[in-house]
């Protein structure tokens, strides 16, 4: 299976992403969150509507007949943002994919206003694992703590409950697709677990019975070069 994953485009690079889809003909298109502009210049009570309208007008760039597109939310998608049909999975992957949208909200220089306490991140993870006890793939907006999660200052700011879970599983042969930490763009191996952070860009991945080969990955936008920037 060829997977084409994107994250943290913030409304940019959509036409480049669409060209990549046409070029590579993936079997599965994945968004790991923060795909939409913030619309911070709009009144607060209009921002969610603006995100819904933006995705309605641009989602065709990520949709292809016969290909499943799966989208999870990030911390820049506003509460309540959902779009019909974007939570589907490819045939054979039902009950094998964990989806985590929460991000750490620990106090510190990289605290996010909509970040969650660790207990709530743990609760989200356990809720998912109760439905998906034997995952093959984890779609998580935030990387697991310690992998592809260093800020530009060098601090690890990833998802601690996901990290502990993967350790408890002795780093199983699974794929973790994530984003959120722009500086963490890249690939890391931990045991037989492959973590791919595609924040601000994309990765083309070949997945075969748990074995992962990253064929190519590249940034599509630069930090600060966003559609909704002032």
JSON list of C-alpha atoms in Angstrom, two decimals:
[
{"chain": "A", "resi": 1, "resn": "UNK", "atom": "CA", "xyz": [0.00, 0.00, 0.00]},
{"chain": "A", "resi": 2, "resn": "UNK", "atom": "CA", "xyz": [1.21, 3.49, -0.86]},
{"chain": "A", "resi": 3, "resn": "UNK", "atom": "CA", "xyz": [0.28, 6.15, 1.70]},
{"chain": "A", "resi": 4, "resn": "UNK", "atom": "CA", "xyz": [0.58, 9.86, 0.98]},
{"chain": "A", "resi": 5, "resn": "UNK", "atom": "CA", "xyz": [0.47, 11.82, 4.24]},
{"chain": "A", "resi": 6, "resn": "UNK", "atom": "CA", "xyz": [0.27, 15.57, 4.86]},
{"chain": "A", "resi": 7, "resn": "UNK", "atom": "CA", "xyz": [0.17, 17.76, 7.96]},
{"chain": "A", "resi": 8, "resn": "UNK", "atom": "CA", "xyz": [0.38, 21.38, 9.13]},
{"chain": "A", "resi": 9, "resn": "UNK", "atom": "CA", "xyz": [-0.10, 23.05, 5.76]},
{"chain": "A", "resi": 10, "resn": "UNK", "atom": "CA", "xyz": [-2.31, 25.72, 7.36]},
{"chain": "A", "resi": 11, "resn": "UNK", "atom": "CA", "xyz": [-4.08, 26.42, 4.07]},
{"chain": "A", "resi": 12, "resn": "UNK", "atom": "CA", "xyz": [-0.90, 26.46, 1.97]},
{"chain": "A", "resi": 13, "resn": "UNK", "atom": "CA", "xyz": [0.63, 24.14, -0.58]},
{"chain": "A", "resi": 14, "resn": "UNK", "atom": "CA", "xyz": [-2.73, 22.59, -1.49]},
{"chain": "A", "resi": 15, "resn": "UNK", "atom": "CA", "xyz": [-2.15, 22.67, -5.25]},
{"chain": "A", "resi": 16, "resn": "UNK", "atom": "CA", "xyz": [1.32, 21.17, -4.80]},
{"chain": "A", "resi": 17, "resn": "UNK", "atom": "CA", "xyz": [-0.26, 18.46, -2.64]},
{"chain": "A", "resi": 18, "resn": "UNK", "atom": "CA", "xyz": [-2.86, 17.78, -5.31]},
{"chain": "A", "resi": 19, "resn": "UNK", "atom": "CA", "xyz": [-0.14, 17.44, -7.94]},
{"chain": "A", "resi": 20, "resn": "UNK", "atom": "CA", "xyz": [1.65, 14.91, -5.72]},
{"chain": "A", "resi": 21, "resn": "UNK", "atom": "CA", "xyz": [-1.55, 12.88, -5.48]},
{"chain": "A", "resi": 22, "resn": "UNK", "atom": "CA", "xyz": [-1.87, 12.89, -9.27]},
{"chain": "A", "resi": 23, "resn": "UNK", "atom": "CA", "xyz": [1.79, 11.96, -9.66]},
{"chain": "A", "resi": 24, "resn": "UNK", "atom": "CA", "xyz": [1.97, 9.11, -7.15]},
{"chain": "A", "resi": 25, "resn": "UNK", "atom": "CA", "xyz": [-1.56, 7.62, -7.25]},
{"chain": "A", "resi": 26, "resn": "UNK", "atom": "CA", "xyz": [-1.51, 6.55, -3.58]},
{"chain": "A", "resi": 27, "resn": "UNK", "atom": "CA", "xyz": [-3.89, 3.99, -2.16]},
{"chain": "A", "resi": 28, "resn": "UNK", "atom": "CA", "xyz": [-4.55, 6.11, 0.93]},
{"chain": "A", "resi": 29, "resn": "UNK", "atom": "CA", "xyz": [-4.38, 9.88, 1.52]},
{"chain": "A", "resi": 30, "resn": "UNK", "atom": "CA", "xyz": [-3.92, 10.97, 5.14]},
{"chain": "A", "resi": 31, "resn": "UNK", "atom": "CA", "xyz": [-4.07, 14.36, 6.84]},
{"chain": "A", "resi": 32, "resn": "UNK", "atom": "CA", "xyz": [-2.58, 14.53, 10.34]},
{"chain": "A", "resi": 33, "resn": "UNK", "atom": "CA", "xyz": [-4.15, 17.87, 11.24]},
{"chain": "A", "resi": 34, "resn": "UNK", "atom": "CA", "xyz": [-3.58, 21.62, 11.07]},
{"chain": "A", "resi": 35, "resn": "UNK", "atom": "CA", "xyz": [-4.47, 21.70, 7.40]},
{"chain": "A", "resi": 36, "resn": "UNK", "atom": "CA", "xyz": [-6.66, 24.81, 7.66]},
{"chain": "A", "resi": 37, "resn": "UNK", "atom": "CA", "xyz": [-5.98, 28.52, 8.12]},
{"chain": "A", "resi": 38, "resn": "UNK", "atom": "CA", "xyz": [-6.71, 30.00, 11.54]},
{"chain": "A", "resi": 39, "resn": "UNK", "atom": "CA", "xyz": [-8.65, 32.98, 10.17]},
{"chain": "A", "resi": 40, "resn": "UNK", "atom": "CA", "xyz": [-7.41, 35.02, 13.11]},
{"chain": "A", "resi": 41, "resn": "UNK", "atom": "CA", "xyz": [-8.27, 38.21, 11.20]},
{"chain": "A", "resi": 42, "resn": "UNK", "atom": "CA", "xyz": [-11.96, 37.25, 11.24]},
{"chain": "A", "resi": 43, "resn": "UNK", "atom": "CA", "xyz": [-14.42, 37.76, 14.14]},
{"chain": "A", "resi": 44, "resn": "UNK", "atom": "CA", "xyz": [-14.26, 34.83, 16.57]},
{"chain": "A", "resi": 45, "resn": "UNK", "atom": "CA", "xyz": [-17.85, 33.78, 15.90]},
{"chain": "A", "resi": 46, "resn": "UNK", "atom": "CA", "xyz": [-17.09, 33.48, 12.16]},
{"chain": "A", "resi": 47, "resn": "UNK", "atom": "CA", "xyz": [-13.85, 31.50, 12.30]},
{"chain": "A", "resi": 48, "resn": "UNK", "atom": "CA", "xyz": [-15.40, 28.02, 12.41]},
{"chain": "A", "resi": 49, "resn": "UNK", "atom": "CA", "xyz": [-17.69, 28.87, 9.51]},
{"chain": "A", "resi": 50, "resn": "UNK", "atom": "CA", "xyz": [-14.69, 30.22, 7.60]},
{"chain": "A", "resi": 51, "resn": "UNK", "atom": "CA", "xyz": [-12.79, 26.97, 8.15]},
{"chain": "A", "resi": 52, "resn": "UNK", "atom": "CA", "xyz": [-15.78, 24.92, 7.02]},
{"chain": "A", "resi": 53, "resn": "UNK", "atom": "CA", "xyz": [-16.13, 27.06, 3.88]},
{"chain": "A", "resi": 54, "resn": "UNK", "atom": "CA", "xyz": [-12.41, 26.94, 3.14]},
{"chain": "A", "resi": 55, "resn": "UNK", "atom": "CA", "xyz": [-12.34, 23.13, 3.32]},
{"chain": "A", "resi": 56, "resn": "UNK", "atom": "CA", "xyz": [-15.55, 22.86, 1.29]},
{"chain": "A", "resi": 57, "resn": "UNK", "atom": "CA", "xyz": [-13.91, 24.93, -1.45]},
{"chain": "A", "resi": 58, "resn": "UNK", "atom": "CA", "xyz": [-10.54, 23.14, -1.36]},
{"chain": "A", "resi": 59, "resn": "UNK", "atom": "CA", "xyz": [-11.17, 19.56, -0.26]},
{"chain": "A", "resi": 60, "resn": "UNK", "atom": "CA", "xyz": [-11.50, 18.41, -3.87]},
{"chain": "A", "resi": 61, "resn": "UNK", "atom": "CA", "xyz": [-7.72, 18.83, -4.10]},
{"chain": "A", "resi": 62, "resn": "UNK", "atom": "CA", "xyz": [-7.35, 15.90, -1.66]},
{"chain": "A", "resi": 63, "resn": "UNK", "atom": "CA", "xyz": [-10.19, 13.72, -2.97]},
{"chain": "A", "resi": 64, "resn": "UNK", "atom": "CA", "xyz": [-9.86, 11.15, -5.74]},
{"chain": "A", "resi": 65, "resn": "UNK", "atom": "CA", "xyz": [-12.35, 8.58, -6.91]},
{"chain": "A", "resi": 66, "resn": "UNK", "atom": "CA", "xyz": [-11.47, 5.15, -5.56]},
{"chain": "A", "resi": 67, "resn": "UNK", "atom": "CA", "xyz": [-9.02, 6.51, -2.95]},
{"chain": "A", "resi": 68, "resn": "UNK", "atom": "CA", "xyz": [-9.89, 6.90, 0.72]},
{"chain": "A", "resi": 69, "resn": "UNK", "atom": "CA", "xyz": [-8.90, 10.23, 2.30]},
{"chain": "A", "resi": 70, "resn": "UNK", "atom": "CA", "xyz": [-8.72, 10.28, 6.11]},
{"chain": "A", "resi": 71, "resn": "UNK", "atom": "CA", "xyz": [-8.45, 13.51, 8.07]},
{"chain": "A", "resi": 72, "resn": "UNK", "atom": "CA", "xyz": [-7.83, 13.95, 11.79]},
{"chain": "A", "resi": 73, "resn": "UNK", "atom": "CA", "xyz": [-8.02, 17.30, 13.50]},
{"chain": "A", "resi": 74, "resn": "UNK", "atom": "CA", "xyz": [-5.11, 19.31, 14.85]},
{"chain": "A", "resi": 75, "resn": "UNK", "atom": "CA", "xyz": [-4.95, 22.14, 17.34]},
{"chain": "A", "resi": 76, "resn": "UNK", "atom": "CA", "xyz": [-5.66, 24.71, 14.61]},
{"chain": "A", "resi": 77, "resn": "UNK", "atom": "CA", "xyz": [-8.89, 23.06, 13.49]},
{"chain": "A", "resi": 78, "resn": "UNK", "atom": "CA", "xyz": [-11.52, 24.70, 15.68]},
{"chain": "A", "resi": 79, "resn": "UNK", "atom": "CA", "xyz": [-13.72, 22.63, 18.02]},
{"chain": "A", "resi": 80, "resn": "UNK", "atom": "CA", "xyz": [-16.71, 21.41, 16.05]},
{"chain": "A", "resi": 81, "resn": "UNK", "atom": "CA", "xyz": [-14.89, 21.20, 12.72]},
{"chain": "A", "resi": 82, "resn": "UNK", "atom": "CA", "xyz": [-15.85, 17.98, 10.96]},
{"chain": "A", "resi": 83, "resn": "UNK", "atom": "CA", "xyz": [-16.50, 17.13, 7.36]},
{"chain": "A", "resi": 84, "resn": "UNK", "atom": "CA", "xyz": [-18.59, 14.15, 6.21]},
{"chain": "A", "resi": 85, "resn": "UNK", "atom": "CA", "xyz": [-16.70, 11.20, 4.79]},
{"chain": "A", "resi": 86, "resn": "UNK", "atom": "CA", "xyz": [-13.27, 12.23, 6.09]},
{"chain": "A", "resi": 87, "resn": "UNK", "atom": "CA", "xyz": [-13.21, 9.65, 8.90]},
{"chain": "A", "resi": 88, "resn": "UNK", "atom": "CA", "xyz": [-13.31, 6.60, 6.62]},
{"chain": "A", "resi": 89, "resn": "UNK", "atom": "CA", "xyz": [-10.50, 4.04, 6.40]},
{"chain": "A", "resi": 90, "resn": "UNK", "atom": "CA", "xyz": [-9.29, 1.80, 3.57]},
{"chain": "A", "resi": 91, "resn": "UNK", "atom": "CA", "xyz": [-10.74, -1.69, 3.38]},
{"chain": "A", "resi": 92, "resn": "UNK", "atom": "CA", "xyz": [-9.04, -4.02, 5.84]},
{"chain": "A", "resi": 93, "resn": "UNK", "atom": "CA", "xyz": [-7.94, -1.20, 8.16]},
{"chain": "A", "resi": 94, "resn": "UNK", "atom": "CA", "xyz": [-11.18, -0.83, 10.10]},
{"chain": "A", "resi": 95, "resn": "UNK", "atom": "CA", "xyz": [-10.35, -1.53, 13.72]},
{"chain": "A", "resi": 96, "resn": "UNK", "atom": "CA", "xyz": [-6.59, -1.26, 13.11]},
{"chain": "A", "resi": 97, "resn": "UNK", "atom": "CA", "xyz": [-6.02, 2.53, 13.12]},
{"chain": "A", "resi": 98, "resn": "UNK", "atom": "CA", "xyz": [-5.78, 4.69, 16.28]},
{"chain": "A", "resi": 99, "resn": "UNK", "atom": "CA", "xyz": [-6.63, 8.38, 15.88]},
{"chain": "A", "resi": 100, "resn": "UNK", "atom": "CA", "xyz": [-5.35, 10.95, 18.40]},
{"chain": "A", "resi": 101, "resn": "UNK", "atom": "CA", "xyz": [-6.14, 14.63, 18.02]},
{"chain": "A", "resi": 102, "resn": "UNK", "atom": "CA", "xyz": [-5.13, 16.00, 21.42]},
{"chain": "A", "resi": 103, "resn": "UNK", "atom": "CA", "xyz": [-1.87, 17.85, 21.99]},
{"chain": "A", "resi": 104, "resn": "UNK", "atom": "CA", "xyz": [0.12, 18.31, 25.21]},
{"chain": "A", "resi": 105, "resn": "UNK", "atom": "CA", "xyz": [-0.74, 21.40, 27.21]},
{"chain": "A", "resi": 106, "resn": "UNK", "atom": "CA", "xyz": [1.93, 21.22, 29.89]},
{"chain": "A", "resi": 107, "resn": "UNK", "atom": "CA", "xyz": [3.04, 24.59, 31.29]},
{"chain": "A", "resi": 108, "resn": "UNK", "atom": "CA", "xyz": [6.17, 25.96, 29.72]},
{"chain": "A", "resi": 109, "resn": "UNK", "atom": "CA", "xyz": [7.44, 28.00, 26.79]},
{"chain": "A", "resi": 110, "resn": "UNK", "atom": "CA", "xyz": [5.67, 25.70, 24.31]},
{"chain": "A", "resi": 111, "resn": "UNK", "atom": "CA", "xyz": [2.32, 25.52, 26.10]},
{"chain": "A", "resi": 112, "resn": "UNK", "atom": "CA", "xyz": [-0.67, 25.74, 23.73]},
{"chain": "A", "resi": 113, "resn": "UNK", "atom": "CA", "xyz": [-3.90, 27.44, 24.73]},
{"chain": "A", "resi": 114, "resn": "UNK", "atom": "CA", "xyz": [-5.93, 24.45, 23.53]},
{"chain": "A", "resi": 115, "resn": "UNK", "atom": "CA", "xyz": [-3.48, 21.82, 24.79]},
{"chain": "A", "resi": 116, "resn": "UNK", "atom": "CA", "xyz": [-4.76, 19.10, 27.10]},
{"chain": "A", "resi": 117, "resn": "UNK", "atom": "CA", "xyz": [-3.54, 17.94, 30.50]},
{"chain": "A", "resi": 118, "resn": "UNK", "atom": "CA", "xyz": [-1.69, 14.64, 30.35]},
{"chain": "A", "resi": 119, "resn": "UNK", "atom": "CA", "xyz": [-4.61, 12.85, 32.02]},
{"chain": "A", "resi": 120, "resn": "UNK", "atom": "CA", "xyz": [-6.93, 13.86, 29.18]},
{"chain": "A", "resi": 121, "resn": "UNK", "atom": "CA", "xyz": [-4.41, 12.75, 26.55]},
{"chain": "A", "resi": 122, "resn": "UNK", "atom": "CA", "xyz": [-4.24, 9.40, 28.34]},
{"chain": "A", "resi": 123, "resn": "UNK", "atom": "CA", "xyz": [-8.02, 9.16, 28.39]},
{"chain": "A", "resi": 124, "resn": "UNK", "atom": "CA", "xyz": [-8.24, 9.83, 24.64]},
{"chain": "A", "resi": 125, "resn": "UNK", "atom": "CA", "xyz": [-5.59, 7.17, 23.99]},
{"chain": "A", "resi": 126, "resn": "UNK", "atom": "CA", "xyz": [-7.32, 4.58, 26.18]},
{"chain": "A", "resi": 127, "resn": "UNK", "atom": "CA", "xyz": [-10.68, 5.31, 24.54]},
{"chain": "A", "resi": 128, "resn": "UNK", "atom": "CA", "xyz": [-9.10, 4.64, 21.16]},
{"chain": "A", "resi": 129, "resn": "UNK", "atom": "CA", "xyz": [-7.34, 1.49, 22.35]},
{"chain": "A", "resi": 130, "resn": "UNK", "atom": "CA", "xyz": [-10.60, 0.14, 23.74]},
{"chain": "A", "resi": 131, "resn": "UNK", "atom": "CA", "xyz": [-11.94, 0.25, 20.17]},
{"chain": "A", "resi": 132, "resn": "UNK", "atom": "CA", "xyz": [-8.65, -0.59, 18.46]},
{"chain": "A", "resi": 133, "resn": "UNK", "atom": "CA", "xyz": [-6.78, -3.01, 20.75]},
{"chain": "A", "resi": 134, "resn": "UNK", "atom": "CA", "xyz": [-4.24, -4.15, 18.13]},
{"chain": "A", "resi": 135, "resn": "UNK", "atom": "CA", "xyz": [-3.32, -1.13, 16.00]},
{"chain": "A", "resi": 136, "resn": "UNK", "atom": "CA", "xyz": [-1.23, -1.27, 12.88]},
{"chain": "A", "resi": 137, "resn": "UNK", "atom": "CA", "xyz": [-1.12, 2.49, 12.34]},
{"chain": "A", "resi": 138, "resn": "UNK", "atom": "CA", "xyz": [-1.39, 5.46, 14.68]},
{"chain": "A", "resi": 139, "resn": "UNK", "atom": "CA", "xyz": [-2.59, 8.79, 13.28]},
{"chain": "A", "resi": 140, "resn": "UNK", "atom": "CA", "xyz": [-1.64, 11.31, 15.92]},
{"chain": "A", "resi": 141, "resn": "UNK", "atom": "CA", "xyz": [-1.45, 15.05, 15.50]},
{"chain": "A", "resi": 142, "resn": "UNK", "atom": "CA", "xyz": [1.40, 15.18, 18.05]},
{"chain": "A", "resi": 143, "resn": "UNK", "atom": "CA", "xyz": [4.45, 12.89, 17.85]},
{"chain": "A", "resi": 144, "resn": "UNK", "atom": "CA", "xyz": [5.21, 10.50, 20.70]},
{"chain": "A", "resi": 145, "resn": "UNK", "atom": "CA", "xyz": [7.42, 12.13, 23.30]},
{"chain": "A", "resi": 146, "resn": "UNK", "atom": "CA", "xyz": [11.09, 11.83, 22.38]},
{"chain": "A", "resi": 147, "resn": "UNK", "atom": "CA", "xyz": [10.65, 11.12, 18.67]},
{"chain": "A", "resi": 148, "resn": "UNK", "atom": "CA", "xyz": [10.46, 13.82, 15.97]},
{"chain": "A", "resi": 149, "resn": "UNK", "atom": "CA", "xyz": [9.24, 16.22, 18.65]},
{"chain": "A", "resi": 150, "resn": "UNK", "atom": "CA", "xyz": [12.09, 18.63, 19.38]},
{"chain": "A", "resi": 151, "resn": "UNK", "atom": "CA", "xyz": [11.23, 22.31, 19.32]},
{"chain": "A", "resi": 152, "resn": "UNK", "atom": "CA", "xyz": [13.63, 24.78, 17.76]},
{"chain": "A", "resi": 153, "resn": "UNK", "atom": "CA", "xyz": [15.05, 25.22, 21.27]},
{"chain": "A", "resi": 154, "resn": "UNK", "atom": "CA", "xyz": [15.75, 21.51, 21.57]},
{"chain": "A", "resi": 155, "resn": "UNK", "atom": "CA", "xyz": [13.03, 20.58, 24.07]},
{"chain": "A", "resi": 156, "resn": "UNK", "atom": "CA", "xyz": [10.96, 17.43, 23.58]},
{"chain": "A", "resi": 157, "resn": "UNK", "atom": "CA", "xyz": [7.30, 18.49, 23.46]},
{"chain": "A", "resi": 158, "resn": "UNK", "atom": "CA", "xyz": [5.59, 15.31, 22.30]},
{"chain": "A", "resi": 159, "resn": "UNK", "atom": "CA", "xyz": [2.75, 13.07, 23.49]},
{"chain": "A", "resi": 160, "resn": "UNK", "atom": "CA", "xyz": [3.84, 11.34, 26.70]},
{"chain": "A", "resi": 161, "resn": "UNK", "atom": "CA", "xyz": [0.98, 8.82, 27.02]},
{"chain": "A", "resi": 162, "resn": "UNK", "atom": "CA", "xyz": [1.60, 7.63, 23.44]},
{"chain": "A", "resi": 163, "resn": "UNK", "atom": "CA", "xyz": [5.32, 7.29, 24.24]},
{"chain": "A", "resi": 164, "resn": "UNK", "atom": "CA", "xyz": [4.59, 5.21, 27.37]},
{"chain": "A", "resi": 165, "resn": "UNK", "atom": "CA", "xyz": [2.13, 3.03, 25.47]},
{"chain": "A", "resi": 166, "resn": "UNK", "atom": "CA", "xyz": [4.65, 2.28, 22.72]},
{"chain": "A", "resi": 167, "resn": "UNK", "atom": "CA", "xyz": [7.30, 1.45, 25.33]},
{"chain": "A", "resi": 168, "resn": "UNK", "atom": "CA", "xyz": [4.86, -0.87, 27.11]},
{"chain": "A", "resi": 169, "resn": "UNK", "atom": "CA", "xyz": [4.32, -2.60, 23.75]},
{"chain": "A", "resi": 170, "resn": "UNK", "atom": "CA", "xyz": [8.12, -2.84, 23.37]},
{"chain": "A", "resi": 171, "resn": "UNK", "atom": "CA", "xyz": [8.09, -0.58, 20.32]},
{"chain": "A", "resi": 172, "resn": "UNK", "atom": "CA", "xyz": [5.95, -2.81, 18.08]},
{"chain": "A", "resi": 173, "resn": "UNK", "atom": "CA", "xyz": [6.05, -3.02, 14.30]},
{"chain": "A", "resi": 174, "resn": "UNK", "atom": "CA", "xyz": [3.65, -0.12, 13.70]},
{"chain": "A", "resi": 175, "resn": "UNK", "atom": "CA", "xyz": [3.63, 3.15, 11.81]},
{"chain": "A", "resi": 176, "resn": "UNK", "atom": "CA", "xyz": [3.03, 6.45, 13.61]},
{"chain": "A", "resi": 177, "resn": "UNK", "atom": "CA", "xyz": [2.04, 9.29, 11.28]},
{"chain": "A", "resi": 178, "resn": "UNK", "atom": "CA", "xyz": [2.08, 12.68, 12.97]},
{"chain": "A", "resi": 179, "resn": "UNK", "atom": "CA", "xyz": [2.78, 16.41, 12.65]},
{"chain": "A", "resi": 180, "resn": "UNK", "atom": "CA", "xyz": [2.35, 19.40, 14.99]},
{"chain": "A", "resi": 181, "resn": "UNK", "atom": "CA", "xyz": [6.06, 19.95, 15.77]},
{"chain": "A", "resi": 182, "resn": "UNK", "atom": "CA", "xyz": [7.30, 21.76, 12.68]},
{"chain": "A", "resi": 183, "resn": "UNK", "atom": "CA", "xyz": [10.92, 21.49, 13.69]},
{"chain": "A", "resi": 184, "resn": "UNK", "atom": "CA", "xyz": [10.53, 17.71, 14.05]},
{"chain": "A", "resi": 185, "resn": "UNK", "atom": "CA", "xyz": [9.88, 17.07, 10.36]},
{"chain": "A", "resi": 186, "resn": "UNK", "atom": "CA", "xyz": [11.52, 13.76, 9.55]},
{"chain": "A", "resi": 187, "resn": "UNK", "atom": "CA", "xyz": [11.64, 10.02, 10.27]},
{"chain": "A", "resi": 188, "resn": "UNK", "atom": "CA", "xyz": [12.83, 8.15, 13.35]},
{"chain": "A", "resi": 189, "resn": "UNK", "atom": "CA", "xyz": [12.95, 4.46, 14.21]},
{"chain": "A", "resi": 190, "resn": "UNK", "atom": "CA", "xyz": [12.43, 3.18, 17.75]},
{"chain": "A", "resi": 191, "resn": "UNK", "atom": "CA", "xyz": [12.68, -0.57, 17.94]},
{"chain": "A", "resi": 192, "resn": "UNK", "atom": "CA", "xyz": [10.44, -1.76, 15.12]},
{"chain": "A", "resi": 193, "resn": "UNK", "atom": "CA", "xyz": [8.23, 1.35, 15.33]},
{"chain": "A", "resi": 194, "resn": "UNK", "atom": "CA", "xyz": [8.53, 3.95, 12.55]},
{"chain": "A", "resi": 195, "resn": "UNK", "atom": "CA", "xyz": [7.59, 7.54, 13.42]},
{"chain": "A", "resi": 196, "resn": "UNK", "atom": "CA", "xyz": [7.06, 9.91, 10.48]},
{"chain": "A", "resi": 197, "resn": "UNK", "atom": "CA", "xyz": [6.46, 13.58, 11.25]},
{"chain": "A", "resi": 198, "resn": "UNK", "atom": "CA", "xyz": [5.17, 15.34, 8.11]},
{"chain": "A", "resi": 199, "resn": "UNK", "atom": "CA", "xyz": [4.54, 18.77, 9.68]},
{"chain": "A", "resi": 200, "resn": "UNK", "atom": "CA", "xyz": [4.55, 21.47, 6.95]},
{"chain": "A", "resi": 201, "resn": "UNK", "atom": "CA", "xyz": [4.97, 18.88, 4.23]},
{"chain": "A", "resi": 202, "resn": "UNK", "atom": "CA", "xyz": [4.32, 15.36, 3.00]},
{"chain": "A", "resi": 203, "resn": "UNK", "atom": "CA", "xyz": [5.68, 11.84, 2.99]},
{"chain": "A", "resi": 204, "resn": "UNK", "atom": "CA", "xyz": [5.15, 9.08, 0.45]},
{"chain": "A", "resi": 205, "resn": "UNK", "atom": "CA", "xyz": [5.28, 5.78, 2.30]},
{"chain": "A", "resi": 206, "resn": "UNK", "atom": "CA", "xyz": [5.19, 2.18, 1.19]},
{"chain": "A", "resi": 207, "resn": "UNK", "atom": "CA", "xyz": [3.52, 0.01, 3.85]},
{"chain": "A", "resi": 208, "resn": "UNK", "atom": "CA", "xyz": [3.55, -3.77, 3.57]},
{"chain": "A", "resi": 209, "resn": "UNK", "atom": "CA", "xyz": [2.33, -5.93, 6.45]},
{"chain": "A", "resi": 210, "resn": "UNK", "atom": "CA", "xyz": [3.83, -3.55, 8.98]},
{"chain": "A", "resi": 211, "resn": "UNK", "atom": "CA", "xyz": [7.10, -2.99, 7.15]},
{"chain": "A", "resi": 212, "resn": "UNK", "atom": "CA", "xyz": [7.58, 0.67, 6.29]},
{"chain": "A", "resi": 213, "resn": "UNK", "atom": "CA", "xyz": [9.68, 2.30, 3.60]},
{"chain": "A", "resi": 214, "resn": "UNK", "atom": "CA", "xyz": [9.61, 6.09, 3.29]},
{"chain": "A", "resi": 215, "resn": "UNK", "atom": "CA", "xyz": [10.03, 6.68, -0.44]},
{"chain": "A", "resi": 216, "resn": "UNK", "atom": "CA", "xyz": [10.25, 10.46, -0.28]},
{"chain": "A", "resi": 217, "resn": "UNK", "atom": "CA", "xyz": [9.32, 13.39, 1.93]},
{"chain": "A", "resi": 218, "resn": "UNK", "atom": "CA", "xyz": [9.67, 17.13, 1.63]},
{"chain": "A", "resi": 219, "resn": "UNK", "atom": "CA", "xyz": [8.35, 20.34, 3.15]},
{"chain": "A", "resi": 220, "resn": "UNK", "atom": "CA", "xyz": [5.73, 22.20, 1.14]},
{"chain": "A", "resi": 221, "resn": "UNK", "atom": "CA", "xyz": [5.60, 25.40, 3.21]},
{"chain": "A", "resi": 222, "resn": "UNK", "atom": "CA", "xyz": [8.06, 27.25, 5.40]},
{"chain": "A", "resi": 223, "resn": "UNK", "atom": "CA", "xyz": [7.35, 28.26, 9.00]},
{"chain": "A", "resi": 224, "resn": "UNK", "atom": "CA", "xyz": [5.61, 31.62, 9.06]},
{"chain": "A", "resi": 225, "resn": "UNK", "atom": "CA", "xyz": [4.69, 31.46, 5.37]},
{"chain": "A", "resi": 226, "resn": "UNK", "atom": "CA", "xyz": [1.01, 30.73, 5.95]},
{"chain": "A", "resi": 227, "resn": "UNK", "atom": "CA", "xyz": [-2.19, 31.69, 4.15]},
{"chain": "A", "resi": 228, "resn": "UNK", "atom": "CA", "xyz": [-3.61, 33.34, 7.27]},
{"chain": "A", "resi": 229, "resn": "UNK", "atom": "CA", "xyz": [-0.49, 35.18, 8.37]},
{"chain": "A", "resi": 230, "resn": "UNK", "atom": "CA", "xyz": [-0.89, 38.94, 8.95]}
]
